[in-house]
Coordinates of C-alpha atoms in Angstrom, one line a residue:
Chain A
M3 CA 126.9 77.1 147.5
N4 CA 129.9 78.2 145.3
K5 CA 131.2 81.7 145.0
N6 CA 130.9 81.7 141.3
L7 CA 127.1 81.5 141.4
N8 CA 125.2 84.3 143.2
L9 CA 122.3 82.2 144.4
D10 CA 119.5 84.1 145.7
K11 CA 119.3 84.2 149.4
H12 CA 116.3 82.4 150.7
I13 CA 114.2 83.0 153.5
S14 CA 113.5 79.4 153.7
S15 CA 116.5 77.5 154.6
Q16 CA 114.7 74.6 153.7
F17 CA 114.6 75.7 150.1
N18 CA 118.5 76.0 150.1
D19 CA 118.6 72.4 151.3
D20 CA 116.3 71.3 148.6
L21 CA 118.6 72.9 145.9
E22 CA 121.7 71.6 147.5
R23 CA 120.2 68.1 147.6
V24 CA 119.4 68.3 143.8
K25 CA 123.0 69.3 143.0
T26 CA 124.2 66.5 145.2
H27 CA 122.2 63.9 143.6
V28 CA 123.0 65.1 140.0
L29 CA 126.6 64.9 141.0
A30 CA 126.1 61.4 142.6
M31 CA 124.5 60.3 139.3
G32 CA 127.4 61.7 137.4
G33 CA 129.9 59.9 139.6
L34 CA 128.3 56.7 139.0
V35 CA 128.2 57.2 135.2
E36 CA 131.8 58.4 135.3
A37 CA 132.8 55.1 136.9
Q38 CA 130.9 53.2 134.5
I39 CA 132.5 54.8 131.6
N40 CA 135.9 54.3 133.1
D41 CA 135.1 50.6 133.8
S42 CA 133.7 50.0 130.4
I43 CA 136.9 51.4 128.8
T44 CA 139.2 49.3 131.0
A45 CA 137.0 46.2 130.4
L46 CA 137.4 46.7 126.5
I47 CA 141.1 47.5 126.6
E48 CA 141.9 44.6 129.2
G49 CA 139.4 42.1 127.9
N50 CA 137.9 41.8 131.5
A51 CA 134.4 40.2 131.2
S52 CA 133.4 40.2 134.7
L53 CA 134.1 44.2 134.7
A54 CA 132.1 44.4 131.5
Q55 CA 129.3 42.4 133.0
K56 CA 129.2 44.7 136.1
V57 CA 128.9 47.7 133.9
R58 CA 125.8 46.2 132.2
D59 CA 124.3 45.4 135.6
K60 CA 124.8 48.7 137.1
E61 CA 122.8 50.7 134.2
R62 CA 119.4 50.1 135.8
A63 CA 120.6 52.0 138.9
I64 CA 121.5 55.0 136.9
N65 CA 118.0 54.9 135.2
S66 CA 116.3 55.0 138.5
M67 CA 118.4 57.9 139.7
E68 CA 117.3 60.0 136.8
L69 CA 113.6 59.2 137.5
D70 CA 114.1 60.3 141.2
I71 CA 115.9 63.6 140.3
D72 CA 113.2 64.4 137.7
A73 CA 110.6 63.8 140.4
E74 CA 112.6 66.0 142.9
C75 CA 113.0 68.8 140.5
A76 CA 109.4 68.8 139.7
T77 CA 108.2 68.9 143.3
I78 CA 110.6 71.9 144.0
L79 CA 109.3 73.7 140.9
A80 CA 105.6 72.9 142.1
L81 CA 106.1 73.9 145.7
R82 CA 108.6 76.7 145.7
Q83 CA 108.6 79.6 143.3
P84 CA 112.3 79.4 142.1
A85 CA 113.5 82.3 140.0
A86 CA 116.8 83.4 138.5
S87 CA 119.8 81.3 139.4
D88 CA 117.8 78.9 141.4
L89 CA 115.4 78.2 138.5
R90 CA 118.3 77.8 136.1
L91 CA 119.8 75.1 138.5
L92 CA 116.6 73.2 138.4
I93 CA 116.4 73.4 134.5
A94 CA 120.1 72.6 134.2
A95 CA 119.6 69.7 136.3
L96 CA 116.6 68.4 134.4
K97 CA 118.4 68.9 131.1
S98 CA 121.8 67.4 132.4
I99 CA 120.4 64.2 133.7
T100 CA 119.0 63.3 130.4
D101 CA 122.5 63.5 129.0
I102 CA 124.1 61.8 131.9
E103 CA 121.7 58.8 131.6
R104 CA 122.6 58.5 127.9
M105 CA 126.3 58.7 128.9
G106 CA 125.4 55.5 131.0
D107 CA 123.8 54.0 127.9
E108 CA 126.9 54.5 125.8
A109 CA 129.1 52.9 128.6
K110 CA 126.9 49.9 128.6
R111 CA 127.2 49.7 124.9
I112 CA 131.0 49.8 125.2
A113 CA 130.8 47.0 127.8
S114 CA 128.6 45.0 125.3
F115 CA 131.1 45.4 122.6
A116 CA 134.0 44.5 125.1
L117 CA 132.0 41.2 125.7
K118 CA 131.6 40.6 122.0
L119 CA 135.4 41.2 121.2
L120 CA 136.0 38.6 123.9
E121 CA 133.8 36.0 122.5
D122 CA 135.4 36.6 119.2
G123 CA 138.7 35.4 120.9
E124 CA 141.2 37.1 118.7
A125 CA 143.4 39.9 119.9
W126 CA 142.3 43.1 118.3
T127 CA 144.4 45.6 116.5
G128 CA 142.7 49.2 117.4
Y129 CA 143.8 48.9 121.1
K130 CA 146.1 51.9 120.9
E131 CA 143.7 54.2 119.3
F132 CA 140.7 53.2 121.5
N133 CA 143.0 53.7 124.6
K134 CA 144.1 57.2 123.4
I135 CA 140.6 58.3 122.7
G136 CA 139.3 56.6 125.9
E137 CA 141.9 58.7 127.9
R138 CA 140.7 61.9 126.4
V139 CA 137.0 61.1 127.1
R140 CA 137.7 60.0 130.6
K141 CA 139.3 63.4 131.3
M142 CA 136.4 65.2 129.4
T143 CA 133.8 63.5 131.6
S144 CA 135.8 64.2 134.9
D145 CA 136.2 67.9 133.9
T146 CA 132.5 68.2 133.0
F147 CA 131.2 66.8 136.2
N148 CA 133.8 68.9 138.2
S149 CA 132.6 72.1 136.3
F150 CA 129.1 71.3 137.4
A151 CA 130.2 70.6 141.0
R152 CA 132.0 74.0 141.3
F153 CA 129.9 75.7 139.0
D154 CA 133.2 76.4 137.2
V155 CA 132.5 78.2 133.9
E156 CA 136.1 78.4 133.0
L157 CA 136.5 74.8 133.1
A158 CA 133.2 74.2 131.5
R159 CA 134.4 76.3 128.6
T160 CA 137.5 74.1 127.9
I161 CA 135.1 71.0 127.1
G162 CA 134.4 72.4 123.6
D163 CA 138.2 72.4 122.7
Q164 CA 138.6 68.8 124.4
D165 CA 135.8 67.5 122.3
R166 CA 137.3 68.9 119.0
S167 CA 140.5 66.9 119.9
V168 CA 138.5 63.9 120.5
D169 CA 136.6 64.4 117.2
T170 CA 139.8 64.8 115.2
A171 CA 141.4 61.5 116.9
Y172 CA 138.0 59.7 116.2
H173 CA 138.1 60.5 112.7
A174 CA 141.6 59.3 112.1
A175 CA 141.0 56.2 114.1
I176 CA 138.0 55.4 111.8
Q177 CA 139.9 56.0 108.7
E178 CA 142.5 53.6 110.0
L179 CA 140.0 51.0 110.8
L180 CA 138.6 51.3 107.3
S181 CA 142.0 50.7 105.8
Q182 CA 142.4 47.7 108.0
I183 CA 138.9 46.3 106.9
S184 CA 140.0 46.9 103.2
D185 CA 143.2 44.9 103.9
N186 CA 141.8 42.3 106.0
P187 CA 138.2 41.8 105.4
E188 CA 138.4 38.6 107.3
N189 CA 138.4 40.6 110.6
L190 CA 135.5 42.7 109.7
I191 CA 133.1 41.9 112.7
Q192 CA 135.9 42.6 115.1
N193 CA 136.8 45.8 113.5
M194 CA 133.1 46.8 113.2
N195 CA 132.7 46.3 117.1
V196 CA 135.8 48.5 117.6
M197 CA 134.3 51.1 115.4
W198 CA 131.0 51.1 117.2
S199 CA 132.9 51.5 120.5
L200 CA 134.8 54.4 119.2
R201 CA 131.4 55.9 118.2
S202 CA 130.1 55.5 121.6
L203 CA 133.3 57.3 123.0
E204 CA 132.7 60.0 120.7
R205 CA 129.0 60.3 121.7
I206 CA 130.0 60.5 125.4
G207 CA 132.2 63.6 124.2
D208 CA 128.9 65.1 122.7
H209 CA 126.9 64.7 125.8
C210 CA 129.8 66.4 127.8
I211 CA 129.6 69.4 125.6
N212 CA 125.7 69.5 126.4
I213 CA 126.2 69.5 130.0
A214 CA 129.1 72.0 130.1
E215 CA 126.8 74.3 128.2
Y216 CA 124.1 73.9 130.9
V217 CA 126.8 74.7 133.4
I218 CA 127.5 78.0 131.6
Y219 CA 123.8 78.8 131.3
L220 CA 123.2 78.1 134.9
V221 CA 126.1 80.3 136.3
E222 CA 125.9 83.0 133.6
G223 CA 122.2 82.9 132.6
D224 CA 123.3 83.1 128.9
D225 CA 122.4 80.3 126.6
V226 CA 125.6 79.4 124.9
R227 CA 124.0 76.5 122.9
H228 CA 124.2 76.9 119.2
A229 CA 126.3 80.1 119.7
K230 CA 128.1 79.6 116.6
D231 CA 124.8 79.8 114.8
K232 CA 123.9 83.0 116.4
A233 CA 127.4 84.5 115.6
K234 CA 126.7 83.3 112.0
E235 CA 123.5 85.0 111.9
K236 CA 124.7 88.2 113.1
K237 CA 127.3 88.4 110.4
K238 CA 124.6 88.3 107.9
Chain B
M5 CA 93.2 72.0 125.3
N6 CA 92.5 68.3 124.7
K7 CA 89.9 66.3 126.5
N8 CA 92.7 63.7 127.5
L9 CA 94.2 66.2 129.7
N10 CA 92.5 67.9 132.7
L11 CA 94.5 71.0 132.7
D12 CA 93.9 73.1 135.6
K13 CA 91.5 76.1 135.1
H14 CA 93.3 79.2 135.4
I15 CA 91.9 82.4 136.7
S16 CA 94.4 84.0 134.3
S17 CA 93.5 83.3 130.6
Q18 CA 97.1 84.9 129.8
F19 CA 98.5 81.8 131.6
N20 CA 96.2 79.5 129.3
D21 CA 97.5 81.5 126.3
D22 CA 101.2 81.0 127.6
L23 CA 100.7 77.3 127.8
E24 CA 99.0 76.9 124.5
R25 CA 101.7 78.9 122.9
V26 CA 104.4 76.5 124.3
K27 CA 102.7 73.7 122.9
T28 CA 102.2 75.3 119.6
H29 CA 105.9 76.2 119.4
V30 CA 106.9 72.6 120.3
L31 CA 104.7 71.3 117.5
A32 CA 106.0 73.7 115.0
M33 CA 109.6 72.7 115.9
G34 CA 108.5 69.0 115.5
G35 CA 106.9 69.8 112.3
L36 CA 110.0 71.1 110.8
V37 CA 112.1 68.3 112.0
E38 CA 109.7 65.9 110.6
A39 CA 110.1 67.6 107.2
Q40 CA 113.9 67.5 107.6
I41 CA 113.7 63.7 108.3
N42 CA 111.4 63.1 105.4
D43 CA 113.6 65.3 102.9
S44 CA 116.8 63.7 104.2
I45 CA 115.4 60.2 103.6
T46 CA 114.1 61.2 100.0
A47 CA 117.4 62.9 99.4
L48 CA 119.3 59.8 100.1
I49 CA 116.9 57.4 98.3
E50 CA 116.6 59.6 95.1
G51 CA 120.3 60.9 95.2
N52 CA 118.9 64.6 95.4
A53 CA 121.8 66.8 96.0
S54 CA 119.8 70.0 96.2
L55 CA 117.3 68.5 98.7
A56 CA 120.3 67.2 100.9
Q57 CA 121.7 70.7 100.8
K58 CA 118.4 72.2 101.8
V59 CA 118.3 70.0 104.8
R60 CA 121.7 71.0 106.0
D61 CA 120.9 74.6 105.6
K62 CA 117.8 74.3 107.6
E63 CA 119.2 72.8 110.7
R64 CA 120.1 76.2 112.2
A65 CA 116.6 77.2 112.2
I66 CA 115.8 74.3 114.5
N67 CA 118.6 75.1 116.9
S68 CA 117.3 78.5 117.3
M69 CA 113.6 77.4 117.8
E70 CA 115.0 75.1 120.7
L71 CA 116.7 78.1 122.4
D72 CA 113.4 80.2 122.0
I73 CA 111.2 77.5 123.6
D74 CA 113.7 76.9 126.5
A75 CA 113.5 80.7 127.3
E76 CA 109.8 80.7 126.8
C77 CA 109.5 77.7 129.4
A78 CA 111.9 79.3 131.8
T79 CA 109.9 82.5 131.9
I80 CA 106.7 80.9 132.5
L81 CA 108.1 78.7 135.3
A82 CA 109.5 82.0 136.8
L83 CA 106.5 84.3 136.5
R84 CA 103.6 81.7 137.1
Q85 CA 103.5 79.1 139.5
P86 CA 102.5 76.1 137.4
A87 CA 101.7 73.0 139.2
A88 CA 100.2 69.4 138.3
S89 CA 99.6 69.1 134.6
D90 CA 100.7 72.6 133.7
L91 CA 104.0 72.0 135.2
R92 CA 104.3 68.6 133.4
L93 CA 103.5 70.2 130.2
L94 CA 106.4 72.6 130.7
I95 CA 108.9 70.1 131.7
A96 CA 107.8 67.7 129.0
A97 CA 108.3 70.5 126.6
L98 CA 111.7 71.3 128.0
K99 CA 112.9 67.7 127.7
S100 CA 111.2 66.9 124.3
I101 CA 112.7 69.7 122.4
T102 CA 116.2 68.5 123.3
D103 CA 115.2 65.1 121.6
I104 CA 113.6 67.0 118.8
E105 CA 116.8 69.0 118.2
R106 CA 118.9 65.8 118.0
M107 CA 116.5 64.3 115.6
G108 CA 117.2 67.2 113.5
D109 CA 120.9 66.7 113.9
E110 CA 120.3 62.9 112.7
A111 CA 118.4 64.2 109.7
K112 CA 121.3 66.5 108.8
R113 CA 123.6 63.5 109.2
I114 CA 121.6 61.6 106.6
A115 CA 121.7 64.5 104.3
S116 CA 125.4 64.6 104.6
F117 CA 125.8 60.8 103.9
A118 CA 123.3 61.3 100.9
L119 CA 125.9 64.0 99.4
K120 CA 129.0 61.4 100.1
L121 CA 127.0 58.7 98.3
L122 CA 126.4 61.1 95.4
E123 CA 130.1 62.0 95.2
D124 CA 130.9 58.3 95.2
G125 CA 129.0 58.1 91.9
E126 CA 128.3 54.5 92.0
A127 CA 124.5 53.1 92.5
W128 CA 124.4 51.8 95.9
T129 CA 122.7 48.4 96.9
G130 CA 121.2 49.2 100.3
Y131 CA 118.4 51.0 98.7
K132 CA 115.6 48.6 99.5
E133 CA 116.4 48.2 103.2
F134 CA 116.9 51.9 103.7
N135 CA 113.7 52.7 102.3
K136 CA 111.8 50.2 104.3
I137 CA 113.2 51.4 107.7
G138 CA 113.0 55.1 106.4
E139 CA 109.1 54.4 105.8
R140 CA 108.7 52.9 109.4
V141 CA 110.7 55.9 110.8
R142 CA 108.7 58.4 109.0
K143 CA 105.5 56.8 110.4
M144 CA 107.0 56.7 114.0
T145 CA 107.9 60.5 113.9
S146 CA 104.5 61.5 112.5
D147 CA 102.8 59.4 115.2
T148 CA 105.0 60.7 117.9
F149 CA 104.3 64.5 117.1
N150 CA 100.5 63.6 116.7
S151 CA 100.4 61.9 120.0
F152 CA 101.9 65.1 121.5
A153 CA 99.6 67.4 119.4
R154 CA 96.5 65.6 120.8
F155 CA 97.8 64.4 124.1
D156 CA 96.9 61.0 122.8
V157 CA 98.3 58.3 125.1
E158 CA 96.9 55.3 123.1
L159 CA 99.0 56.6 120.2
A160 CA 102.2 57.4 122.3
R161 CA 102.0 53.8 123.8
T162 CA 102.3 52.3 120.1
I163 CA 105.7 54.0 119.7
G164 CA 107.7 51.4 121.8
D165 CA 106.3 48.5 119.6
Q166 CA 107.1 50.5 116.3
D167 CA 110.6 51.1 117.6
R168 CA 111.1 47.3 118.3
S169 CA 110.1 46.7 114.7
V170 CA 112.5 49.3 113.5
D171 CA 115.3 48.0 115.5
T172 CA 114.6 44.4 114.2
A173 CA 114.8 45.6 110.7
Y174 CA 117.8 47.6 111.4
H175 CA 119.8 44.8 112.8
A176 CA 118.9 42.7 109.7
A177 CA 119.9 45.5 107.4
I178 CA 123.4 45.9 109.2
Q179 CA 123.9 42.1 109.0
E180 CA 123.2 42.2 105.2
L181 CA 125.7 45.1 104.7
L182 CA 128.3 43.2 106.7
S183 CA 128.1 40.3 104.3
Q184 CA 128.1 42.6 101.4
I185 CA 131.3 44.4 102.8
S186 CA 132.7 40.9 103.1
D187 CA 131.9 39.9 99.6
N188 CA 132.9 43.2 98.0
P189 CA 135.4 45.0 100.1
E190 CA 136.1 47.4 97.4
N191 CA 132.7 49.2 98.1
L192 CA 133.5 49.5 101.8
I193 CA 133.2 53.2 101.9
Q194 CA 130.0 53.5 100.1
N195 CA 128.5 50.6 102.4
M196 CA 129.8 52.4 105.6
N197 CA 128.0 55.6 104.5
V198 CA 124.8 53.4 104.1
M199 CA 125.6 51.9 107.6
W200 CA 126.0 55.2 109.4
S201 CA 122.6 56.5 107.8
L202 CA 120.8 53.4 109.0
R203 CA 122.2 54.2 112.4
S204 CA 120.9 57.7 112.3
L205 CA 117.3 56.3 111.3
E206 CA 117.6 53.9 114.2
R207 CA 118.4 56.9 116.7
I208 CA 115.6 58.9 115.4
G209 CA 113.4 56.1 116.5
D210 CA 115.1 56.2 119.9
H211 CA 114.2 59.8 120.2
C212 CA 110.8 59.1 119.3
I213 CA 110.4 56.7 122.2
N214 CA 111.7 59.4 124.6
I215 CA 109.1 62.0 123.5
A216 CA 106.3 59.4 123.5
E217 CA 107.3 58.7 127.1
Y218 CA 107.2 62.5 127.9
V219 CA 103.6 62.5 126.5
I220 CA 102.4 59.7 128.7
Y221 CA 104.1 61.4 131.7
L222 CA 102.5 64.8 130.8
V223 CA 99.1 63.3 130.5
E224 CA 99.0 60.7 133.2
G225 CA 101.7 62.1 135.6
D226 CA 103.2 58.5 135.7
D227 CA 106.8 58.3 134.7
V228 CA 106.9 55.3 132.3
R229 CA 110.6 55.7 131.4
H230 CA 112.6 52.8 132.5
A231 CA 109.3 51.1 133.2
K232 CA 110.8 47.7 132.5
D233 CA 113.5 48.2 135.0
K234 CA 110.8 49.0 137.7
A235 CA 109.0 45.7 136.8
K236 CA 112.0 43.7 137.0
E237 CA 112.9 45.4 140.4
K238 CA 109.4 44.4 141.7
K239 CA 109.8 40.9 140.7
K240 CA 112.9 40.6 143.0

């Protein structure tokens, strides 16, 4: 495995293989979800119904990957006695796949909104904002899974800042949509569908943060979640 | 522990204590989040600013409980060699607390919307619907944690049906709000805040489902998540 992580040397090379396999499976699941996110964004922007349908159809494959990886981790935990970084890898895998699966759910939601927008028939106006935020979320997703693949803590640490930039753009886009709804209430349903799609993008960003934090925990053994809370506590 | 779960008998009573303690801590965290959900719903319905503020302030305590339980489970996994139902308890705990923490986030969001609605000053119209859905979500939350406390699979199995009833009521309420927005676009911001609050209630229901499924997995060793997918696969 990667130089960034001092994995314990195991007498059993089978154990090493088991751990490598878990990592590979998490990344395969991540790769599939990344493709789903990309396709759902493209489907919405380009109004591509068959691509949106493809995203919806593929969701089940992701669910089944989650169950398989869960079972795989449980078996290793039961049969081996993982400690230190091995144990952290398994815990990070168990936790990350929950977030990855939910990212897949959000991609499916975006695909469903893409279909609704198409049914609606009219050209919609939030295109530019959605595209801009979509691009940022694509990059965040890709960086998140790369940080997991390479146990790259530096990259994982950039995800928080990327998410803040997504949040800022998201809130600006929502404000813009609200004024559009005020000005043209007749396009309400369409604008609401764009709003829910933006919300799904923003949620994908939140899941990226969670996974990036598991990567840091996995490599450094330090739990960075709610780090801000802890810093505030110390100040008291 | 409960008769529903055949926990392995341990030579070490310390190990039993460790497992009991994890369960107790998960339930304490669940109890706190349940109170947060109840208070946030009450704060919104009664327009109680100080209660809403209390919910917001308490969120950090929940975050810190999640970290403590995570560390506790990791230690037990590293030092003991849990297998079968013991291992499933630890995995279910590790996964459930992620959902519990996110339920706490949703309660905080509802509290924030309650404050925004108060700032707005005007009486809002979605009260009845929010109250109805809020009551159902309160019951779901309570049943979910009770099913964990008693390892009660029968109760856990009711959560799916309860969630479907919440979803139906949620979609009806959203439709109602959309027509209100169409009819009175001047109340847009207020109605949007009610809509986001309803969305948070609906998300809390989704987290209850996840936890109920971990309870069933924990007791029966059978992974019920995505069971519908598997049933569909079999039919093919």
